[in-house]
Short mmCIF file of C-alpha atoms and ligand atoms in Angstrom, two decimals:
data_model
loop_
_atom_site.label_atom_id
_atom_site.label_comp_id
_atom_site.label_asym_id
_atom_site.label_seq_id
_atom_site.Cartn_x
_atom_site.Cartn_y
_atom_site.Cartn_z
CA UNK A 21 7.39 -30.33 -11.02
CA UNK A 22 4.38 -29.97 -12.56
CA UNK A 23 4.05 -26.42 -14.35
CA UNK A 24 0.83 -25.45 -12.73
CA UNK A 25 1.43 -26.15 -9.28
CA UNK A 26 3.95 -23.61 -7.59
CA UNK A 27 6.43 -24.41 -5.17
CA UNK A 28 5.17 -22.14 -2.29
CA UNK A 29 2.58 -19.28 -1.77
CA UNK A 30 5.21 -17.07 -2.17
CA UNK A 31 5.21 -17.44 -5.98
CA UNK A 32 1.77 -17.02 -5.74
CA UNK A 33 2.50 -12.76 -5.05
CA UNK A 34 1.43 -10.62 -8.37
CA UNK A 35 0.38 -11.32 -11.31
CA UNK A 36 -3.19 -9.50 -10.39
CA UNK A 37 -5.98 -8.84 -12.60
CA UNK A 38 -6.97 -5.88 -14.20
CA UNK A 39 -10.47 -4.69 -14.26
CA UNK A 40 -11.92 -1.65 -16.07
CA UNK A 41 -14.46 -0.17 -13.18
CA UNK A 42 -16.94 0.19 -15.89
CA UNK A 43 -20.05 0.14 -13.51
CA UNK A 44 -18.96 2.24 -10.96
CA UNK A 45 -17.75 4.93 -14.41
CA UNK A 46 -21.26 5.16 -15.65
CA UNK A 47 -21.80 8.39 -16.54
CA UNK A 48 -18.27 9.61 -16.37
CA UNK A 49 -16.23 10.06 -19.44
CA UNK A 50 -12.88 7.95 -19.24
CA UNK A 51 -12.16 4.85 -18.20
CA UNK A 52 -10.85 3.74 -14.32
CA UNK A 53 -8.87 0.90 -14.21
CA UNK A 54 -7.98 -1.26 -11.38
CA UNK A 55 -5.41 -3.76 -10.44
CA UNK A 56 -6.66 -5.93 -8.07
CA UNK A 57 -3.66 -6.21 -5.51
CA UNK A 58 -6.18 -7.02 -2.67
CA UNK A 59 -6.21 -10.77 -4.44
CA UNK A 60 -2.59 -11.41 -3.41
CA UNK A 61 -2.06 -13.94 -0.59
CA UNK A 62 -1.27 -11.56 2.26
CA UNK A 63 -4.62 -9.51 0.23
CA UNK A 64 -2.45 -6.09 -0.07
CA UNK A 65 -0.01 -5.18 -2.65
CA UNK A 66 2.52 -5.58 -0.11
CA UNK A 67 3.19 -9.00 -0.20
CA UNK A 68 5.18 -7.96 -3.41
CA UNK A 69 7.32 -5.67 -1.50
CA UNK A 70 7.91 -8.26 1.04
CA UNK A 71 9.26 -10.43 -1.55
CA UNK A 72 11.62 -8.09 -2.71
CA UNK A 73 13.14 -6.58 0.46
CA UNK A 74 13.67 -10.19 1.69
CA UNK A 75 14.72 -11.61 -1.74
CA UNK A 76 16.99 -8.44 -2.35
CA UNK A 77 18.98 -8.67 1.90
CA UNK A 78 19.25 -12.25 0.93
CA UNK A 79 21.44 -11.40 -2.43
CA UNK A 80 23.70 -8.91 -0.84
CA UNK A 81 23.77 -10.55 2.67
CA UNK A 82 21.99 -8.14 4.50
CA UNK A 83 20.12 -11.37 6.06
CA UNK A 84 21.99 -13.94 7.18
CA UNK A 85 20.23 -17.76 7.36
CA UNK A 86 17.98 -17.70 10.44
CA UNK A 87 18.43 -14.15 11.65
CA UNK A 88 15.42 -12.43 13.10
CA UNK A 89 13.49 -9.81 10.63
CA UNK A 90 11.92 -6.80 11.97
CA UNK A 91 9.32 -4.23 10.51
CA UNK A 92 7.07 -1.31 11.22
CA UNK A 93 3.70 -1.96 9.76
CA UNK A 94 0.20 -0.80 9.69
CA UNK A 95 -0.67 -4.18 9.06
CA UNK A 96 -0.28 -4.96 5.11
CA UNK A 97 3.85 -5.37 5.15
CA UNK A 98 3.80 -7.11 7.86
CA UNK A 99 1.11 -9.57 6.24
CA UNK A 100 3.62 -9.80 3.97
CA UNK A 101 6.58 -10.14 5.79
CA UNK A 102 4.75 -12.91 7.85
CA UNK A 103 4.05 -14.95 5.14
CA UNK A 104 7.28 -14.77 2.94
CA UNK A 105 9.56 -14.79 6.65
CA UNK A 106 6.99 -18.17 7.63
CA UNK A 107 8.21 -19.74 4.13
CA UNK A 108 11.34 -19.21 4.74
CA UNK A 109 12.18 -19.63 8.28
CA UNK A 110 13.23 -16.14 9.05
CA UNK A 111 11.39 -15.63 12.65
CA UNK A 112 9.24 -11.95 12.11
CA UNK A 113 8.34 -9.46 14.11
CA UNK A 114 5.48 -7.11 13.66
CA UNK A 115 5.59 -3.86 14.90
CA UNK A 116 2.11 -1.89 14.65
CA UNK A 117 0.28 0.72 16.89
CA UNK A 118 -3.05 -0.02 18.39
CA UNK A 119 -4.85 2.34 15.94
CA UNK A 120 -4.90 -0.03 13.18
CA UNK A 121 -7.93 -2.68 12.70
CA UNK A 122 -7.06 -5.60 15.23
CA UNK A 123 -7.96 -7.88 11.85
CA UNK A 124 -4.20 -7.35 10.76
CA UNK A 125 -2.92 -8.19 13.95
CA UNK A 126 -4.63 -11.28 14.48
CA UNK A 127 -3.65 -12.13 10.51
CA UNK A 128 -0.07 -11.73 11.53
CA UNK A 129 -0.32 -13.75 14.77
CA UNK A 130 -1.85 -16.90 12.65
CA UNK A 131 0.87 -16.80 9.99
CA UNK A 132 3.61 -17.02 12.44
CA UNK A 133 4.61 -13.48 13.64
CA UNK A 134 5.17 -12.17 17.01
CA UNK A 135 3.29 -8.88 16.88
CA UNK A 136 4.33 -6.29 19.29
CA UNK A 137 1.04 -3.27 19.55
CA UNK A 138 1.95 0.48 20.02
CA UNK A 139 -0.26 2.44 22.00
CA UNK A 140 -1.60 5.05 20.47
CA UNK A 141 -0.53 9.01 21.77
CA UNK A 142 -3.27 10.08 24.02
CA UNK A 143 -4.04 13.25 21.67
CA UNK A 144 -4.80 10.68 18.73
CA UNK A 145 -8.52 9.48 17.76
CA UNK A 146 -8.49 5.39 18.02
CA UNK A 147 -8.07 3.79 14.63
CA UNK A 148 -6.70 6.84 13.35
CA UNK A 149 -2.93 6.63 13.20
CA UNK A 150 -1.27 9.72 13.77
CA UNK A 151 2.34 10.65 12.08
CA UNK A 152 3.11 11.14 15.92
CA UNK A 153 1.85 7.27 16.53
CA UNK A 154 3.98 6.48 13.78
CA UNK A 155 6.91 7.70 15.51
CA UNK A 156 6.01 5.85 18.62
CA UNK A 157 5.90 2.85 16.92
CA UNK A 158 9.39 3.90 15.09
CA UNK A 159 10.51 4.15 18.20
CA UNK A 160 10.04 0.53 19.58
CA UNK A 161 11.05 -0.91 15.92
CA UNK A 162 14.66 0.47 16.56
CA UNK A 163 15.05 -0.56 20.09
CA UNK A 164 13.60 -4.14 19.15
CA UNK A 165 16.13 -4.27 16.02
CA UNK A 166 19.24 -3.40 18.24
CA UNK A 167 18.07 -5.61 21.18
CA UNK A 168 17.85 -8.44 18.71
CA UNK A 169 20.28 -7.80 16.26
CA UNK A 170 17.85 -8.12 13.67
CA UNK A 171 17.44 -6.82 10.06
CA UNK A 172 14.96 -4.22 9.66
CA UNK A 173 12.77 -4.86 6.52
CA UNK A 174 12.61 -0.61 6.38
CA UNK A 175 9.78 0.43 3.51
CA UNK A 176 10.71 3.57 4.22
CA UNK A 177 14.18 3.21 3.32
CA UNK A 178 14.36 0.33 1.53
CA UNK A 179 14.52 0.48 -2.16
CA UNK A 180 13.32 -2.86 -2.19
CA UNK A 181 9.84 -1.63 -2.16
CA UNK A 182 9.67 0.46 -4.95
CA UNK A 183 11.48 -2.00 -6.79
CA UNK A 184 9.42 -4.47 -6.28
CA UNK A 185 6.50 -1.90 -8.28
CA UNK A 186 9.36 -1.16 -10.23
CA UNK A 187 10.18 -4.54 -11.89
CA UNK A 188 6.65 -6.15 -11.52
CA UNK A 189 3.14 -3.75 -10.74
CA UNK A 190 4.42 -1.13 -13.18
CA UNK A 191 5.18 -3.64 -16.16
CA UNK A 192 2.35 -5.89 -15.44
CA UNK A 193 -0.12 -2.95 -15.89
CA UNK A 194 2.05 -2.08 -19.24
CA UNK A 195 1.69 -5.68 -20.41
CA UNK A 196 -2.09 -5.52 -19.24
CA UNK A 197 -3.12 -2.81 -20.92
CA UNK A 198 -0.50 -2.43 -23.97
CA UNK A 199 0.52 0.71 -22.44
CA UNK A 200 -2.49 2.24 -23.69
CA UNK A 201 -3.21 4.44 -20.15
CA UNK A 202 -3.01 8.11 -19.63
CA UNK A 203 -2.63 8.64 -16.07
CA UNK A 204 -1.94 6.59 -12.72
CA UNK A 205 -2.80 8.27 -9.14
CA UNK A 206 -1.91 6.77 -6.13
CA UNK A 207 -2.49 7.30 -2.28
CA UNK A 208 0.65 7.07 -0.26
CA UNK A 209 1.82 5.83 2.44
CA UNK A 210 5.73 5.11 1.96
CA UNK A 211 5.84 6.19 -1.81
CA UNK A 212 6.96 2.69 -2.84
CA UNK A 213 3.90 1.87 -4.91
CA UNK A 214 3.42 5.37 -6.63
CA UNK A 215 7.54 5.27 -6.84
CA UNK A 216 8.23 2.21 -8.61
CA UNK A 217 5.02 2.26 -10.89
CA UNK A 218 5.88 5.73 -11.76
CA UNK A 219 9.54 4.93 -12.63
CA UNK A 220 7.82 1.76 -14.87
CA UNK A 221 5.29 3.80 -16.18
CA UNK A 222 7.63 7.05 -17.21
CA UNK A 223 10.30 4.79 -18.88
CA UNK A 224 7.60 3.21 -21.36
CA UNK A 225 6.22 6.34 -22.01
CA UNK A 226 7.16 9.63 -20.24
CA UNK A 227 3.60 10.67 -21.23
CA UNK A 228 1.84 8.95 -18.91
CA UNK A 229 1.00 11.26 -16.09
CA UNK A 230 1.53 10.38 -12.59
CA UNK A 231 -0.20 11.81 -9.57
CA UNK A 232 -0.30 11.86 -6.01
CA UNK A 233 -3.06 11.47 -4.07
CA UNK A 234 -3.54 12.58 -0.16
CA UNK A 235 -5.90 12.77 2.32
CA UNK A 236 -7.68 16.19 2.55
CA UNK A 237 -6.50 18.50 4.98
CA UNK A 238 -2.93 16.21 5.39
CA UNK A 239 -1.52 16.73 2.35
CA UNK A 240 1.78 17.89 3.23
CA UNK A 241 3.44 16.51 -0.32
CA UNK A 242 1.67 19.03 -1.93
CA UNK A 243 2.65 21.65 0.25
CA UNK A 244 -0.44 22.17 2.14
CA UNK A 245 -0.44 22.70 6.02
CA UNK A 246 -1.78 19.81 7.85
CA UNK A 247 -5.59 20.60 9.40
CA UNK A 248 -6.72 16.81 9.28
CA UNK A 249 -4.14 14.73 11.04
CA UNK A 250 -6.27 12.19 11.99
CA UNK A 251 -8.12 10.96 8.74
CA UNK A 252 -9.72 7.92 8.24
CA UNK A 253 -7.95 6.48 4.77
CA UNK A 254 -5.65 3.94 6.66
CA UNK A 255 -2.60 2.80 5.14
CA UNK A 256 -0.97 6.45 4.57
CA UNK A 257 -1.23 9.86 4.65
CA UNK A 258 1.10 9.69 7.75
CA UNK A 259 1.88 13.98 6.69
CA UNK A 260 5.70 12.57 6.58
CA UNK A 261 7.05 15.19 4.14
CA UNK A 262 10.18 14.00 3.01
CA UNK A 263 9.86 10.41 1.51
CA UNK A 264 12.84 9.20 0.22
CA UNK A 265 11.88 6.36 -2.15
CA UNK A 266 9.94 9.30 -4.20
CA UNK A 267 11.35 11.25 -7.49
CA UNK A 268 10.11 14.27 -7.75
CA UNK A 269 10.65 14.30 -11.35
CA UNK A 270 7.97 11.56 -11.57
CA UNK A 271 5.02 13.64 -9.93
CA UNK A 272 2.54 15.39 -12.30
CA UNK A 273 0.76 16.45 -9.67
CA UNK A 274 -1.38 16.25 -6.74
CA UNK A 275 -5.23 15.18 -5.65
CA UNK A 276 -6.83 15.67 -2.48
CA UNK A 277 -9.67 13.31 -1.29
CA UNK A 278 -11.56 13.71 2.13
CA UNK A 279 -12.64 10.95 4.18
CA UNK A 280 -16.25 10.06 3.26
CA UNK A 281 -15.48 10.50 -0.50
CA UNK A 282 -13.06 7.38 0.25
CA UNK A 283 -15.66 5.60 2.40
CA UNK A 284 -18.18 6.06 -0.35
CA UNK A 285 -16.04 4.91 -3.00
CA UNK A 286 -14.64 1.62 -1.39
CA UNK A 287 -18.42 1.09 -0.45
CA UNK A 288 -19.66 2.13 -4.18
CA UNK A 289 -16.85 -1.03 -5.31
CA UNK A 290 -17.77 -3.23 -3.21
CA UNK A 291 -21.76 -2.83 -4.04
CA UNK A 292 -20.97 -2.23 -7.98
CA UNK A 293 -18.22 -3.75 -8.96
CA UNK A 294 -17.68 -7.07 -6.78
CA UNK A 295 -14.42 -5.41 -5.11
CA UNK A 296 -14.20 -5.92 -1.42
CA UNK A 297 -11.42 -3.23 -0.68
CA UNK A 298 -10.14 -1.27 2.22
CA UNK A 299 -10.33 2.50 2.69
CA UNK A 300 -7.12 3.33 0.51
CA UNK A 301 -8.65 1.68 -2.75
CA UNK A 302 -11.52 3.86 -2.62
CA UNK A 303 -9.54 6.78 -1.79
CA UNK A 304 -7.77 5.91 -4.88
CA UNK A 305 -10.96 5.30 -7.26
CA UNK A 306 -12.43 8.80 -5.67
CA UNK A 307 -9.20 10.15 -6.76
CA UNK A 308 -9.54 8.97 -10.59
CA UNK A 309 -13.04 9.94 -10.66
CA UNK A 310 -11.70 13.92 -9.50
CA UNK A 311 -9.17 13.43 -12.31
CA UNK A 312 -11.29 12.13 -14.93
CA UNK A 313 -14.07 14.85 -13.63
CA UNK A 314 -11.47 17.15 -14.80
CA UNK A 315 -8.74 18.01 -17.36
CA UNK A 316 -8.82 13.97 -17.70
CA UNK A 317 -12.21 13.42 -18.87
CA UNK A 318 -12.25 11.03 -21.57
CA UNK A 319 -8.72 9.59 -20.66
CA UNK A 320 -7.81 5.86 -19.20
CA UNK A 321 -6.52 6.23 -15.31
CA UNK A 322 -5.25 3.20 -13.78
CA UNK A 323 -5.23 2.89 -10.09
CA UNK A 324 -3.86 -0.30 -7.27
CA UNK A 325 -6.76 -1.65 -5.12
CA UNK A 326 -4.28 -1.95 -2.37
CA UNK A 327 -6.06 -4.24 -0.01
CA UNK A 328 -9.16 -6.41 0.96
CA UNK A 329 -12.37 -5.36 2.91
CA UNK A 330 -11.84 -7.77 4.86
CA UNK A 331 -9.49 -6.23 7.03
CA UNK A 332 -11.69 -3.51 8.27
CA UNK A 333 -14.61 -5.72 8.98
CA UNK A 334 -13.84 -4.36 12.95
CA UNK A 335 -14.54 -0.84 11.37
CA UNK A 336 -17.48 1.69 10.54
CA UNK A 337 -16.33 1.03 6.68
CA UNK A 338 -18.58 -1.76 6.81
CA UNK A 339 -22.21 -1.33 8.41
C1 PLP B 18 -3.94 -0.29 2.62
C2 PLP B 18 -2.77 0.51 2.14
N1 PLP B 18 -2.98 1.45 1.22
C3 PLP B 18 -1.98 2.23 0.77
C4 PLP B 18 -0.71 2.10 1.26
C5 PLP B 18 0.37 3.02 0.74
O1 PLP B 18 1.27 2.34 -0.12
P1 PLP B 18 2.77 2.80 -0.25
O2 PLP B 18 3.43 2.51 1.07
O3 PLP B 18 3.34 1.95 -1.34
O4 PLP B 18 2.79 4.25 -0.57
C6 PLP B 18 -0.43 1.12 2.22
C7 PLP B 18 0.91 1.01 2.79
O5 PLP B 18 1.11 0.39 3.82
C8 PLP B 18 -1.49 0.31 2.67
O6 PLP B 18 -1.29 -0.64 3.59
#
């Protein structure tokens, strides 16, 4: 075959650009940089965990030829899942509660999935998923893998996903940049992202500093009681405090960002820099600005822009 035409959109996953946020940095000393994950073909970084968990049960025969997949998503992994499962015949389904933009549904739906919508617990705001919607939604993911003897694509569990970061974000963003960055912060959701780029990033050099970044006033990692369950930064923050695909001995720390410093950011990329990103990305710019506003000043963070605006257009991100 011809070397520049791939044999499916599933070798289309990674490979992102790298941009150095140089507009939106004006006046700040220290450079943000930011991989553009929201240009993959699901537009989230987690097409590239997708890849991997499937890829990976394939190798050790988790997933046998034709058997059903399963997965509890806010939207991204299940992109994902929809579009590597669609390529390769697995039959997916999506399992998401109602408090996530109905863009993501609808996405699934048109690549192939069957999506099966959570209600949200009566105590939670709409469109802001709860760690107690999350359950729910855990819930129905079980009894749907048992009923149909499916595998369970399981971020949470899986280390598939951090892998995935592991063996491609992390050493892309090494390659990218010659290793020349100081400090990566990340917002989580399952810790595969921060988990596998921290693991990539600490084996070049162990001096590269890796935080953590949470929502304000649900930022149970760092120890803090949760005041703020319902925040706006989808994608994470679920105040799950033990998540397994995380080493501790990788975390340098800890930043806290509050919902309109993330809505302000993903708007400020958007309007400055020509990045059309969801709340998570700005979250994790607002998050390099607080570092480089601090101790950091002067240094190079690097930071995922984890998915596209696009998905939110249902949302008050956008006016
Ligand atoms: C938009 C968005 N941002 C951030 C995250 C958190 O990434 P991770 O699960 O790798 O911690 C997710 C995860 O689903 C996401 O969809």
């Amino acid at each position: 075959m011809n070397k520049g035409i791939l044999s499916s959109a599933i070798e289309a996953i990674g490979n992102t650009p790298l941009v150095e946020l140089s507009r939106l940095g004006r006046g700040c000393e220290g450079r943000i940089l930011a991989k553009l994950e929201h240009l993959n073909p699901g537009f989230s970084k987690k097409d590239r965990i997708a890849r991997q968990i499937i890829a990976d049960a394939e190798a050790t025969g988790a997933l046998a030829p034709g058997q059903t997949v399963v997965e509890l998503t806010s939207g991204n992994t299940g992109t994902g899942l929809a579009i590597v499962c669609g390529v390769k015949r697995y039959p997916f389904v999506a399992v998401m509660s109602r408090g996530n933009s109905m863009e993501r549904a609808r996405m699934m739906r048109a690549l192939g999935a069957e999506v099966v919508l959570v209600d949200q617990l009566p105590t939670s705001a709409s469109g802001q998923v709860s760690g107690d919607d999350l359950e729910a939604v855990e819930e129905r993911a079980q009894r749907i893998v048992e009923e149909r003897r499916a595998f369970r694509a399981d971020q949470f569990r899986l280390q598939g996903n951090s892998r995935a970061h592991y063996l491609h974000t992390g050493p892309e963003i090494i390659c990218q940049t010659g290793g020349a960055i100081d400090a990566f912060v990340d917002f989580v959701g399952s810790g595969g992202s921060f988990a596998g780029c921290a693991a990539a990033f600490k084996e070049s050099d162990p001096q590269i500093q890796c935080f953590i970044a949470e929502p304000a006033g649900a930022a149970v990692l760092a120890g803090e009681t949760v005041t703020h369950p319902n925040h706006r930064i989808q994608g994470g923050g679920y105040s799950m405090a033990a998540l397994s695909l995380l080493n501790p001995a990788h975390i340098d720390g800890y930043v806290q960002i509050a919902d309109a410093e993330a809505i302000e950011m993903a708007r400020r990329l958007a309007a400055e820099e020509g990045i059309f990103a969801g709340f998570s990305a700005g979250a994790n710019v607002a998050a390099a600005a607080t570092l480089l506003d601090g101790p950091w000043r002067g240094k190079t963070v690097v930071v995922l822009v984890c998915d596209a605006g696009l998905k939110y257009l249902s949302t008050d991100l956008w006016e």
